[in-house]
Short mmCIF file of C-alpha atoms in Angstrom, two decimals:
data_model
loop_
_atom_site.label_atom_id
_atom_site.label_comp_id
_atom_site.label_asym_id
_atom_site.label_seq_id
_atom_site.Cartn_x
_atom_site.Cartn_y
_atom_site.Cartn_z
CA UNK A 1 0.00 0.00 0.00
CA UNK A 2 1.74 3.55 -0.87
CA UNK A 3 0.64 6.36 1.04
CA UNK A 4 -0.73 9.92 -0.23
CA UNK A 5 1.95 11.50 -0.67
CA UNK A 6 3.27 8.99 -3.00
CA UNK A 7 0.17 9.03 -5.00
CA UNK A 8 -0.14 13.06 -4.75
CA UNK A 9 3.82 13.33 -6.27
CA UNK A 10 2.55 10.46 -8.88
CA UNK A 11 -0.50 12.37 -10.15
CA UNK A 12 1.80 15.44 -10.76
CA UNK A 13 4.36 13.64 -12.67
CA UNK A 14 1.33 11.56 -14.98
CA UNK A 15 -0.30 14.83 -15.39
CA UNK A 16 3.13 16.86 -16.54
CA UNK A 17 3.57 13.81 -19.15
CA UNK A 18 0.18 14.26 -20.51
CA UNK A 19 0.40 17.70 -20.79
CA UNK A 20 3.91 16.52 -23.07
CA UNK A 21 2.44 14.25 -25.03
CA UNK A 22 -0.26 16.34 -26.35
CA UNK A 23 1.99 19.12 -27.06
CA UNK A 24 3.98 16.93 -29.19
CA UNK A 25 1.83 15.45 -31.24
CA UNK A 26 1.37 18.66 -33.04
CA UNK A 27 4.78 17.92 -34.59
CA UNK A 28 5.33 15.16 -37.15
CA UNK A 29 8.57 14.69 -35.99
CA UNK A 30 7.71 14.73 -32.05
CA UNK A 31 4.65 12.74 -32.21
CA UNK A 32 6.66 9.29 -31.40
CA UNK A 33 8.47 10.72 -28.46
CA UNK A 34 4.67 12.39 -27.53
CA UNK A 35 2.93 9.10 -27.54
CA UNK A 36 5.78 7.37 -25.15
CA UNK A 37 5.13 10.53 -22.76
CA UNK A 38 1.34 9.81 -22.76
CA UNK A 39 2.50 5.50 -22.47
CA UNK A 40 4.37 5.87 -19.51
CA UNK A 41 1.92 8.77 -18.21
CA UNK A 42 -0.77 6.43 -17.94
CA UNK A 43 1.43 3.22 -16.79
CA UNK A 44 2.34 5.62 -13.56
CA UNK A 45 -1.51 6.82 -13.41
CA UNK A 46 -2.75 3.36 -13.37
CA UNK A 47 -0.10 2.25 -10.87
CA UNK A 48 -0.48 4.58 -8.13
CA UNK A 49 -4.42 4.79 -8.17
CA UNK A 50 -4.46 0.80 -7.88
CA UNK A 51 -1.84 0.65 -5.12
CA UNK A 52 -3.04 4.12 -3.37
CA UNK A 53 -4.27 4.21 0.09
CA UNK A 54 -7.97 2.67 0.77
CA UNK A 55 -7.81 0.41 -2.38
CA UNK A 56 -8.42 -3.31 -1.76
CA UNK A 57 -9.69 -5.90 -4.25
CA UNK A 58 -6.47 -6.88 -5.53
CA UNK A 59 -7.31 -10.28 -5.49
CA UNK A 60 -9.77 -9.77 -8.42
CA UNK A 61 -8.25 -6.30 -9.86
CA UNK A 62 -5.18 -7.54 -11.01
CA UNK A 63 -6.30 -10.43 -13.08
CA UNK A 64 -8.84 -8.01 -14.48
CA UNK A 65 -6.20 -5.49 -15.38
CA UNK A 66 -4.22 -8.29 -16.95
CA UNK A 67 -7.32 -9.24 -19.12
CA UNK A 68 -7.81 -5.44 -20.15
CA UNK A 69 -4.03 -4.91 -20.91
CA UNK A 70 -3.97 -8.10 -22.81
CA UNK A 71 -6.78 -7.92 -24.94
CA UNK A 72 -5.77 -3.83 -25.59
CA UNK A 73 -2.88 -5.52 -26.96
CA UNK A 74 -4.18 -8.16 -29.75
CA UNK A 75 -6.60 -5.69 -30.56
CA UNK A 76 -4.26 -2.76 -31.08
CA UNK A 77 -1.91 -5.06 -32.67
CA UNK A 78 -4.51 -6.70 -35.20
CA UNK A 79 -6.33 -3.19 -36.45
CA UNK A 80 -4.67 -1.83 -39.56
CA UNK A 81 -3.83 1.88 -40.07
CA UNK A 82 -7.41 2.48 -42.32
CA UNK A 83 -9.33 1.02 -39.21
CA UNK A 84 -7.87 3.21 -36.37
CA UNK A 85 -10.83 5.91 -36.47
CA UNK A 86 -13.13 3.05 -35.32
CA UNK A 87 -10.93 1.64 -32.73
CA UNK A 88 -10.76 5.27 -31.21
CA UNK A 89 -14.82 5.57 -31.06
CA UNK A 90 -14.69 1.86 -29.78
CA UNK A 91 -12.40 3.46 -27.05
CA UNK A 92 -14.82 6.14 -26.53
CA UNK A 93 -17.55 3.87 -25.36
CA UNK A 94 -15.66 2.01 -22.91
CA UNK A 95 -15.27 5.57 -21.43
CA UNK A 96 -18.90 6.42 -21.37
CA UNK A 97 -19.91 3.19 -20.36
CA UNK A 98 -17.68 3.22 -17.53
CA UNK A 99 -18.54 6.61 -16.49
CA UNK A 100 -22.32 5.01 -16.14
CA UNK A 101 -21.33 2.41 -13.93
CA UNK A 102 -19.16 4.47 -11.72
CA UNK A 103 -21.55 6.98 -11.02
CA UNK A 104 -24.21 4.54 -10.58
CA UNK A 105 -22.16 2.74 -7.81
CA UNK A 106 -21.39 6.40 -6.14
CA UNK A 107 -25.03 6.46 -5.73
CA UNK A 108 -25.61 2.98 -4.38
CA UNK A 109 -22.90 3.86 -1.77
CA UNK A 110 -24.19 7.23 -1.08
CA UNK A 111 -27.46 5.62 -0.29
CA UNK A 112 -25.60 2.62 2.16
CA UNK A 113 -23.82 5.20 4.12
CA UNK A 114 -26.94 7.29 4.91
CA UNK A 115 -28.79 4.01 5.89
CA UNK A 116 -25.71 3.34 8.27
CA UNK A 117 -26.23 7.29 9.73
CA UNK A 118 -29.56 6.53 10.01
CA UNK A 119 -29.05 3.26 11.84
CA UNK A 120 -26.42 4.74 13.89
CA UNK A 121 -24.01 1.73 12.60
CA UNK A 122 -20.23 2.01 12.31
CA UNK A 123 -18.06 2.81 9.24
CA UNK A 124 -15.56 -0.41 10.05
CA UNK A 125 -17.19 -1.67 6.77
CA UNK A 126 -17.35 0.95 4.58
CA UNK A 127 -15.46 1.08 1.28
CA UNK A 128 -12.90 3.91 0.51
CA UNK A 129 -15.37 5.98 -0.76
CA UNK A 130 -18.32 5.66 1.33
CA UNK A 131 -15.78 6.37 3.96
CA UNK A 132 -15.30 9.31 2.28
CA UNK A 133 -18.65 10.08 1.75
CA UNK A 134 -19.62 9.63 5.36
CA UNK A 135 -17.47 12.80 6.07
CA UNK A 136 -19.23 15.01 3.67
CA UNK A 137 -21.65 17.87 4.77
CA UNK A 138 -25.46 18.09 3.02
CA UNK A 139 -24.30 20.96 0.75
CA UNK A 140 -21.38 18.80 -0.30
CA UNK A 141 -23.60 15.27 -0.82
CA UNK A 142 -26.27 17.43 -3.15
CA UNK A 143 -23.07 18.55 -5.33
CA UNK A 144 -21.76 14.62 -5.08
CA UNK A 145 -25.33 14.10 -6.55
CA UNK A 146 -25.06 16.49 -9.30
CA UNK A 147 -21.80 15.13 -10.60
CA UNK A 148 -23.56 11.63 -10.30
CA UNK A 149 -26.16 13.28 -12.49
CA UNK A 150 -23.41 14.46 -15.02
CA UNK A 151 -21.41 11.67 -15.41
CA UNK A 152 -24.27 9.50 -16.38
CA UNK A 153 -25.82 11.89 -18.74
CA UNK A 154 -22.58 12.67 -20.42
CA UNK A 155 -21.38 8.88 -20.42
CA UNK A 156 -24.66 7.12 -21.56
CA UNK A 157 -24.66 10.05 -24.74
CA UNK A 158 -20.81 9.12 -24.96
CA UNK A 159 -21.53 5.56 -24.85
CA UNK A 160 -24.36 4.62 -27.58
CA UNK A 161 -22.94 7.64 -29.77
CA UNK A 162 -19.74 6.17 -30.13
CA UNK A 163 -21.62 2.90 -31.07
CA UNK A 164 -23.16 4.32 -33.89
CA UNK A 165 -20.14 6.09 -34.94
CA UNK A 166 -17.96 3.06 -34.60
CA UNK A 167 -20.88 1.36 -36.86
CA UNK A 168 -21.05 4.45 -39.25
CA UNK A 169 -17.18 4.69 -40.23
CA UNK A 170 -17.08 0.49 -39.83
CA UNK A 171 -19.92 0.52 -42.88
CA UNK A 172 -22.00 -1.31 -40.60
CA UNK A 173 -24.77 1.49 -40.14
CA UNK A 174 -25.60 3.29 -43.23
CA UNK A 175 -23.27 6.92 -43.19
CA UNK A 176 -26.54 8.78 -44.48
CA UNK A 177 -28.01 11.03 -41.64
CA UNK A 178 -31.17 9.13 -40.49
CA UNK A 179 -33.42 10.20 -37.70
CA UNK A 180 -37.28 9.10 -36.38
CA UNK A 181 -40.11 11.25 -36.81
CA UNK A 182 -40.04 13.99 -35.04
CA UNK A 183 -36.50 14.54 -35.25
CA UNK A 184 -34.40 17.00 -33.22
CA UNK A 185 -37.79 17.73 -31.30
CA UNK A 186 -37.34 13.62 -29.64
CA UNK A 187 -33.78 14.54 -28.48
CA UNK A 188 -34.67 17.98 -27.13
CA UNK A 189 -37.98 16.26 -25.29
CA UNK A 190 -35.30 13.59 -24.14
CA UNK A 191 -33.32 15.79 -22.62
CA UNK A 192 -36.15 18.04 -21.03
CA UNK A 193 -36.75 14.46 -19.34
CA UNK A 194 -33.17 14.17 -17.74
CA UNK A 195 -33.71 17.54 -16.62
CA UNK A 196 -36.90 17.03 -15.11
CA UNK A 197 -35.32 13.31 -13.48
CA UNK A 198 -31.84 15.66 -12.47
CA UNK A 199 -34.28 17.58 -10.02
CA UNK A 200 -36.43 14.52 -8.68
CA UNK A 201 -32.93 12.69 -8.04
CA UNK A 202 -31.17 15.63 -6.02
CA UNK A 203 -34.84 16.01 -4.48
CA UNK A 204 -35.04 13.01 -2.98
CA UNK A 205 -36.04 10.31 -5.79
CA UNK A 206 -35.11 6.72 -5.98
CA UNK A 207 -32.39 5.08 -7.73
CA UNK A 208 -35.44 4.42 -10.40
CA UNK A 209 -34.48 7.95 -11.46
CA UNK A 210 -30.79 7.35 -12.89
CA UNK A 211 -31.91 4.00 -14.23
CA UNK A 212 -34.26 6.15 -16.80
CA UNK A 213 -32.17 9.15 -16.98
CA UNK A 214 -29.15 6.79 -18.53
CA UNK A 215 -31.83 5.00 -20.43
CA UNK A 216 -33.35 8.54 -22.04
CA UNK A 217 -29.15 9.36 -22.21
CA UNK A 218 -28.74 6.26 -24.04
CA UNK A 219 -31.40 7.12 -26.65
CA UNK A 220 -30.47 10.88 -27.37
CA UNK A 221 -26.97 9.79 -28.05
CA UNK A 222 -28.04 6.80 -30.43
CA UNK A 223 -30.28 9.26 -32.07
CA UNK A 224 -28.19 12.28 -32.39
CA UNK A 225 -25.22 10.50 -33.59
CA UNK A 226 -27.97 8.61 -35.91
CA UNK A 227 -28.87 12.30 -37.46
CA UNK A 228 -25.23 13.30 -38.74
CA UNK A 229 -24.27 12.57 -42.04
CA UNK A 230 -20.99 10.33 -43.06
CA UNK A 231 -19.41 13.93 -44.42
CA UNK A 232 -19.35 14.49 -40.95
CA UNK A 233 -17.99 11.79 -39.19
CA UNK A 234 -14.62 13.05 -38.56
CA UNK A 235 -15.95 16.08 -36.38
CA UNK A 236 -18.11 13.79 -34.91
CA UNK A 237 -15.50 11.56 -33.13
CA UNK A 238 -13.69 14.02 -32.19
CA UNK A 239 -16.52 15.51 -30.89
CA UNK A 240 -17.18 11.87 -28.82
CA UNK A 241 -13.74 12.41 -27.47
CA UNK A 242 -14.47 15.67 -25.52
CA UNK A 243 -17.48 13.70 -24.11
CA UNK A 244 -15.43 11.22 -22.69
CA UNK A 245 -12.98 13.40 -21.28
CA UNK A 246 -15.44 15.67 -19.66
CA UNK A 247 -17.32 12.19 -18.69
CA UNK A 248 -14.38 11.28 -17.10
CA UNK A 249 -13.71 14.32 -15.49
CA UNK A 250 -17.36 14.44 -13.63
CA UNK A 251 -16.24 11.00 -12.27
CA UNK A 252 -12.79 12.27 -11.02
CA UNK A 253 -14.94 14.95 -8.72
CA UNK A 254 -17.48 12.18 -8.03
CA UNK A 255 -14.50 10.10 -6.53
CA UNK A 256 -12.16 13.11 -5.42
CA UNK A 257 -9.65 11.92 -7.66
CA UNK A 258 -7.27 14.68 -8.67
CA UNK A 259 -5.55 13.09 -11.43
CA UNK A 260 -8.62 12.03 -13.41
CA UNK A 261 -9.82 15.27 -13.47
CA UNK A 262 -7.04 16.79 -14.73
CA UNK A 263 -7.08 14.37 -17.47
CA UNK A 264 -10.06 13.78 -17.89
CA UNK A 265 -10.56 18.06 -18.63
CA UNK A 266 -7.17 17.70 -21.09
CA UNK A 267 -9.35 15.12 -23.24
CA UNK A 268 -12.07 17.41 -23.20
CA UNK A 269 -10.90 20.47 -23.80
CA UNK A 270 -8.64 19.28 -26.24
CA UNK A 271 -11.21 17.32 -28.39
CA UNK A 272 -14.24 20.38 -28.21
CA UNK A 273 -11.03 22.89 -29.41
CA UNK A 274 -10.38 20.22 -32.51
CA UNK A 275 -13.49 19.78 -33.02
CA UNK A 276 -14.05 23.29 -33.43
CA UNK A 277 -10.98 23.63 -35.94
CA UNK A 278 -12.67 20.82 -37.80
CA UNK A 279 -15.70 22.40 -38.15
CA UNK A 280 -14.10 25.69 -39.61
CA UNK A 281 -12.00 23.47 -42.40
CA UNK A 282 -15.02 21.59 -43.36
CA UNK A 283 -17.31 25.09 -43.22
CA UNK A 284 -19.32 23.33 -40.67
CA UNK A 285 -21.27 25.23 -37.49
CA UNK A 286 -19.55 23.83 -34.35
CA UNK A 287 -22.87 23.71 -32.71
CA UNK A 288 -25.22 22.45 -35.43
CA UNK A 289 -22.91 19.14 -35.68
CA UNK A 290 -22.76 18.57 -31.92
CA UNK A 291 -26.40 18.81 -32.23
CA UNK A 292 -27.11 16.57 -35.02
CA UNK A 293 -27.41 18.95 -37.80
CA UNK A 294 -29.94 21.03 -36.31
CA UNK A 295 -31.13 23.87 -38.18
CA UNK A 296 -29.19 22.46 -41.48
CA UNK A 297 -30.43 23.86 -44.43
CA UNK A 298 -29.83 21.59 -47.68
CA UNK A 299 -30.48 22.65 -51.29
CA UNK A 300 -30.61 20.63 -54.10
CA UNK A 301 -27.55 19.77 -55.68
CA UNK A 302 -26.81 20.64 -59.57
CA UNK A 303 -26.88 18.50 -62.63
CA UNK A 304 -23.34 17.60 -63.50
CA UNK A 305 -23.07 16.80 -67.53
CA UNK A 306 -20.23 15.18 -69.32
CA UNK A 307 -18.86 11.56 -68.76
CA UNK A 308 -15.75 10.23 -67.13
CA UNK A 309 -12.81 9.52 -69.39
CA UNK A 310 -10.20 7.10 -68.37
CA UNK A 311 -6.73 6.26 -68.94
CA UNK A 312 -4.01 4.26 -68.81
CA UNK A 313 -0.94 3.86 -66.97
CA UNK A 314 1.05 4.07 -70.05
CA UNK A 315 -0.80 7.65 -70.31
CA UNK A 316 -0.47 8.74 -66.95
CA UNK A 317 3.16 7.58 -66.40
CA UNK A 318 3.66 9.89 -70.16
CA UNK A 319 2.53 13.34 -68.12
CA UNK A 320 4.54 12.30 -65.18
CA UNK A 321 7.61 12.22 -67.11
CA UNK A 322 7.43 15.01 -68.94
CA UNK A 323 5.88 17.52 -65.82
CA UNK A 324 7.63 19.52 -64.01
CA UNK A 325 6.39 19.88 -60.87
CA UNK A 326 3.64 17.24 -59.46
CA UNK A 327 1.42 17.56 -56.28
CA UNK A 328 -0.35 14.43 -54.77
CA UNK A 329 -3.50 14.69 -53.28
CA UNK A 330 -3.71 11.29 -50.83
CA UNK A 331 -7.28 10.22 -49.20
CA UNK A 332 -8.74 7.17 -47.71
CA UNK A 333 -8.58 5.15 -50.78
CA UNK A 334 -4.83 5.47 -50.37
CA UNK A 335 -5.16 4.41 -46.67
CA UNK A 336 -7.74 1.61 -47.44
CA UNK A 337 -5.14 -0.16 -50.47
CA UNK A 338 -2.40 0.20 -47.92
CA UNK A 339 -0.95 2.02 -51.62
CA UNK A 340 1.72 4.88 -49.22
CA UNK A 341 4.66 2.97 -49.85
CA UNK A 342 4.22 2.01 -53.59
CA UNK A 343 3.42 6.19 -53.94
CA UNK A 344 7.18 6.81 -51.76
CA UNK A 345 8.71 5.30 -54.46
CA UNK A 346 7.42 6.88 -57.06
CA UNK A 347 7.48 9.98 -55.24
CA UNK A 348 11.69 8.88 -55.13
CA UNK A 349 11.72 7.95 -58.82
CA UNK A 350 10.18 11.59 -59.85
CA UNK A 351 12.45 13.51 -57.52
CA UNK A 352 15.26 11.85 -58.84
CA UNK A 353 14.28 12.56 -61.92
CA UNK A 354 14.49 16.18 -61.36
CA UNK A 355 11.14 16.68 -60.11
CA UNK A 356 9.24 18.96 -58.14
CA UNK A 357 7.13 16.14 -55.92
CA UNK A 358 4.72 17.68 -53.04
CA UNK A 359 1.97 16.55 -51.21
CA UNK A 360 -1.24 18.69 -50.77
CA UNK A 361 -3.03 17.84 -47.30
CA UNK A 362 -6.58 18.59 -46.44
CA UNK A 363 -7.37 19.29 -42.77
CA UNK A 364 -10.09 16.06 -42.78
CA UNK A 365 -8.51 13.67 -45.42
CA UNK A 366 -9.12 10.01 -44.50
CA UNK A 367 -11.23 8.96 -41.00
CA UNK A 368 -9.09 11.61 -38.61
CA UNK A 369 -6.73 14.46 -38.68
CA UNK A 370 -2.97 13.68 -39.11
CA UNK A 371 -4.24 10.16 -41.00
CA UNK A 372 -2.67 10.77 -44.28
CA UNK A 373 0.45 12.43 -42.09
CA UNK A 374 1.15 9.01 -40.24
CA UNK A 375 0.52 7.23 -43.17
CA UNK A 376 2.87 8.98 -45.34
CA UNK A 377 5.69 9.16 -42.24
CA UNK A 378 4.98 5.42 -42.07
CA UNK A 379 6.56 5.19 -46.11
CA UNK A 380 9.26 7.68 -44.85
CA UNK A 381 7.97 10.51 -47.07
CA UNK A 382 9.83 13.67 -46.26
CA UNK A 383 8.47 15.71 -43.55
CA UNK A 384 9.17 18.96 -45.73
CA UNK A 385 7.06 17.74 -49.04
CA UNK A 386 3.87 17.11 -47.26
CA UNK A 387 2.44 20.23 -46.87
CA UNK A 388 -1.45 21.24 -45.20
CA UNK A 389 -4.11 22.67 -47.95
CA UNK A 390 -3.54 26.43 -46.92
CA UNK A 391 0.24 26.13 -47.97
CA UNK A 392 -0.57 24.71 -51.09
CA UNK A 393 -3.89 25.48 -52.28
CA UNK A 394 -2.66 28.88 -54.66
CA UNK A 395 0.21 26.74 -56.35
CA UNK A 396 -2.06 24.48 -58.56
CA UNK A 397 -2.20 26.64 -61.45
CA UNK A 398 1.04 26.52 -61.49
CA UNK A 399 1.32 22.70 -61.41
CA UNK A 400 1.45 20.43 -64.24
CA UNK A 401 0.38 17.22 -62.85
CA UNK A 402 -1.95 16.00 -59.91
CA UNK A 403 -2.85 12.94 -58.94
CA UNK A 404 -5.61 12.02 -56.28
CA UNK A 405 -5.16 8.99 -54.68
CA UNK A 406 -8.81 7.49 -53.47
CA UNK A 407 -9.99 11.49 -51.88
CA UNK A 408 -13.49 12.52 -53.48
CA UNK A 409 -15.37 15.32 -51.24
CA UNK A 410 -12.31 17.59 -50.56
CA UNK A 411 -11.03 17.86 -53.93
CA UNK A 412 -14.93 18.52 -55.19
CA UNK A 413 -15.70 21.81 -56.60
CA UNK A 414 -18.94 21.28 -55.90
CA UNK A 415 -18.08 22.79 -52.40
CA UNK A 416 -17.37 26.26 -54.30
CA UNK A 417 -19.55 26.32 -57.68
CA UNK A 418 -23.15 24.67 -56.51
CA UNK A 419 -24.48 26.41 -53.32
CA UNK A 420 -27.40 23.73 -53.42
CA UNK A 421 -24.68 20.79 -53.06
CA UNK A 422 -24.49 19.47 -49.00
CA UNK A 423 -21.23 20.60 -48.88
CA UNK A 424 -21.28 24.09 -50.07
CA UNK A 425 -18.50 26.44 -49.16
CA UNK A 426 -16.68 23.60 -47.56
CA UNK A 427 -12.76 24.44 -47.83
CA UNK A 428 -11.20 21.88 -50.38
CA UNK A 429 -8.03 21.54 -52.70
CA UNK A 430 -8.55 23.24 -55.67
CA UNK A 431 -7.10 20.58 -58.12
CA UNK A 432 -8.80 20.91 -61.17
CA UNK A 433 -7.11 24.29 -61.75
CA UNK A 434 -3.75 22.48 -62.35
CA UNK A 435 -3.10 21.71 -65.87
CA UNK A 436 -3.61 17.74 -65.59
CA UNK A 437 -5.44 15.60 -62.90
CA UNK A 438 -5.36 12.02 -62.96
CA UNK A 439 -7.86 10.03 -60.17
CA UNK A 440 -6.85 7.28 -58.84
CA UNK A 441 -10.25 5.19 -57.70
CA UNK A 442 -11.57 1.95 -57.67
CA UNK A 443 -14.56 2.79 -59.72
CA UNK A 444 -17.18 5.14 -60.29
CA UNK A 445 -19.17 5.64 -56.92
CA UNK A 446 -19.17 8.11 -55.15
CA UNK A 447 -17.39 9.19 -52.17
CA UNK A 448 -18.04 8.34 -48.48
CA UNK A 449 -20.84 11.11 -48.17
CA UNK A 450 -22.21 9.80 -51.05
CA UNK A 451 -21.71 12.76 -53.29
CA UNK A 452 -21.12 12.78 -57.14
CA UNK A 453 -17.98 14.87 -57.52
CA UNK A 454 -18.09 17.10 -61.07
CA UNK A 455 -14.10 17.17 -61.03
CA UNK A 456 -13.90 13.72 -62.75
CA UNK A 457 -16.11 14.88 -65.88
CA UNK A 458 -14.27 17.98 -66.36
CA UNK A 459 -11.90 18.07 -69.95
CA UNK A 460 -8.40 17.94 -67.76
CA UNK A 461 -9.01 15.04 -65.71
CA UNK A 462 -8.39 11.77 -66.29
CA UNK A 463 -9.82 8.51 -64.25
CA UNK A 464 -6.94 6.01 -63.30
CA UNK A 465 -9.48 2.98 -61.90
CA UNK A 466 -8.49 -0.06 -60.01
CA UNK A 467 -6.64 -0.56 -56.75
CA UNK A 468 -4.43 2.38 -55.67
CA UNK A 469 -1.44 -0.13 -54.69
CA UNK A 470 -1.66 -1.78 -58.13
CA UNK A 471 -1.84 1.26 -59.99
CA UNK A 472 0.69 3.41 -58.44
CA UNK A 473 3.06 -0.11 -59.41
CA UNK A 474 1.67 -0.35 -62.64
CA UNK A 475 3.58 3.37 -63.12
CA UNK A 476 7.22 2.59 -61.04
CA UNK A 477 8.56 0.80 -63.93
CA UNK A 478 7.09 3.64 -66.77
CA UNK A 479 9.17 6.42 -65.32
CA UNK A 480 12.28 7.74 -66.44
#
């Protein structure tokens, strides 16, 4: 058993590494060093909270810790690169759900230790916290009641939202926004509900009370997350991640536990804030997507006329080798053939060559932000090449050859020529002003929001179909 002080230094120290680690993952070349900060953050977190003073329960714990780290493991280990957005909102339940079941069990002992005080009985058999709970005043149990309230609100939305989203980006729910009748109006009489159980709990209610508020909890965060669209996903967890950290938070005041609040108000902050920047790349309003699209107004989107020409790789690999300068536009396609290290070589082949080779970013390309980063760090692409769509958006007319690998909605012009079009005067990389574009896709769907994309019937584009692996190899041994 280690004693306060111990724990007190311990929290400190996790907390100072957290704060690390999520300043350095805003650098490409810090991030590994940033992640091994937040790894041994959390080892020393998880250490001194299980061997801290008034824990017992080891004899169950520790194999259950075991289990947990074990199974993290395979499943970490097993989930490729294109699947890590769902593993994250998988994550994000756990989170929720836990905060449910905590707070629940804060109740149940705030209820045993008032039976004791009623019955006059000792505290020889109290748990850590009930023990700590005995000591509180009135004023300080209805507060102990309100995070209760809180964490399960907050966790049951985290929980069943992250489901969906999980199912959404998984292509096990259908990505179009779908909602029952009576739409926003069901999750705004929902929450009027929790409200209305909030002040019957802290009144005096039963523990009926929390059973429905998590179950009306439960429903506005299946249905909310139900009425966002797939364009939207990648806000949306990110979004889920602020509710778990501010879920987890309302549990560390529930259980006095200094070092989970300070975490868990990191996560939170730090998800709402990139959530926010999200938003404002994608021309999205921060609150209407945190609300399920509420108050979205859609048009309807123009006729697009022409036909898609293809090519081969004997053509593309011609306008490679006699361009100039080339940009690459990578999306989830790329990510999804596991194509980044077939496109580093060729990226090496055309630089050698003389080449100007650069990579053009968008702020939401793939599942999450940074995925086309990793994946392109992964293949050892240059740090210097890949630059974000604000740095690189004015030199297309300039450039003689793109190529977009699997991306669809932010390279559409859609987003600036057809204000009907769902996502009108959202930011994108204006490729179809350089003098060539060649597409790399599978076939001729559409993308994951399910919108037709005018850029590959316009006269200077070119479709490169089949897999993005295959055809970037198809064009290593055509170069000069």
């Amino acid at each position: 058993m280690l004693g306060q002080g111990f724990v007190s230094a311990a929290s400190i120290a996790a907390s100072v590494l957290f704060i690390l680690s999520l300043g350095g993952l805003s650098n490409q070349e810090k991030a590994k060093r940033a992640v091994w900060y937040g790894i041994v953050g959390m080892a020393v977190a998880v250490f001194f909270t299980a061997f801290g003073p008034g824990i017992g329960g080891y004899w169950w714990m520790i194999p259950m810790m075991i289990i947990g780290a074990v199974a993290g493991w395979h499943v970490a280990k097993r989930v490729a690169m294109t699947e890590m957005p769902q593993l994250v909102a998988a994550l994000h339940s756990f989170v929720g759900l836990a905060a449910v079941f905590v707070a629940w069990n804060a109740d149940l002992e705030r209820r045993r230790v008032l039976a004791a005080q009623a019955l006059e009985a000792g505290q020889q058999e109290f748990s850590a916290f009930a023990a700590l709970v005995a000591t509180k005043a009135p004023d300080e149990l209805m507060f102990l009641q309100l995070e209760v309230v809180f964490a399960i609100f907050i966790g049951a939305v985290t929980f069943t939202g992250s489901v969906i989203a999980f199912g959404k980006l998984a292509g096990k729910v259908d990505g179009k926004s779908r909602q029952l009748p009576g739409g926003h109006m069901l999750n705004a009489g929902a929450a009027v509900l929790c409200l209305v159980l909030a002040i019957a709990y802290v009144s005096g209610a039963g523990f009926w009370t929390l059973l429905v508020l998590a179950a009306l909890s439960f429903f506005i965060g299946w249905h909310l997350i139900m009425g966002i669209g797939g364009a939207d996903m990648p806000v949306v967890v990110s979004m889920l991640n602020s509710y778990s950290g501010w879920a987890a938070a309302a549990i560390g005041f529930t259980l006095s536990n200094d070092l989970l609040i300070v975490t868990g108000a990191l996560v939170g902050s730090s998800g709402a804030i990139l959530s926010y920047i999200m938003c404002k790349a994608m021309n999205r309003n921060f609150v209407s997507v945190i609300l399920g699209g509420f108050g979205a107004v859609q048009g309807v989107s123009a006729e697009i006329e022409g036909e898609q020409v293809a090519i081969d790789a004997g053509g593309v690999a011609a306008a490679l080798n006699d361009a100039d300068s080339v940009i690459i536009v990578p999306g989830y396609g790329m990510a999804v053939a596991q194509a980044q290290n077939a496109v580093s070589e060729l990226v090496r082949k055309l630089r050698s060559a003389g080449k100007e080779v650069r990579f053009g970013i968008h702020p939401v390309a793939g599942r999450l932000p940074g995925h086309m980063n990793v994946l392109l760090a992964e293949a050892r692409v240059p740090y210097d090449i890949v630059l974000e769509m604000d740095e690189i958006n004015d030199d297309f007319p300039e450039t003689d050859v793109v190529i977009v690998i699997g991306s669809n909605d932010i390279v559409n012009p859609a987003a600036e020529e057809d204000p009907g079009s769902p996502i009108a005067g959202m930011p994108v990389l204006k490729v179809w002003e350089a003098k060539q574009v060649f597409v790399s896709k599978r076939g001729q769907g559409t993308g994951y929001s399910g919108i037709e994309n005018p850029l590959f019937f316009k006269e200077n584009t070119r479709m490169f179909y089949g897999d993005a692996r295959a055809s970037v190899d198809s064009l290593l041994h055509l170069i000069d």
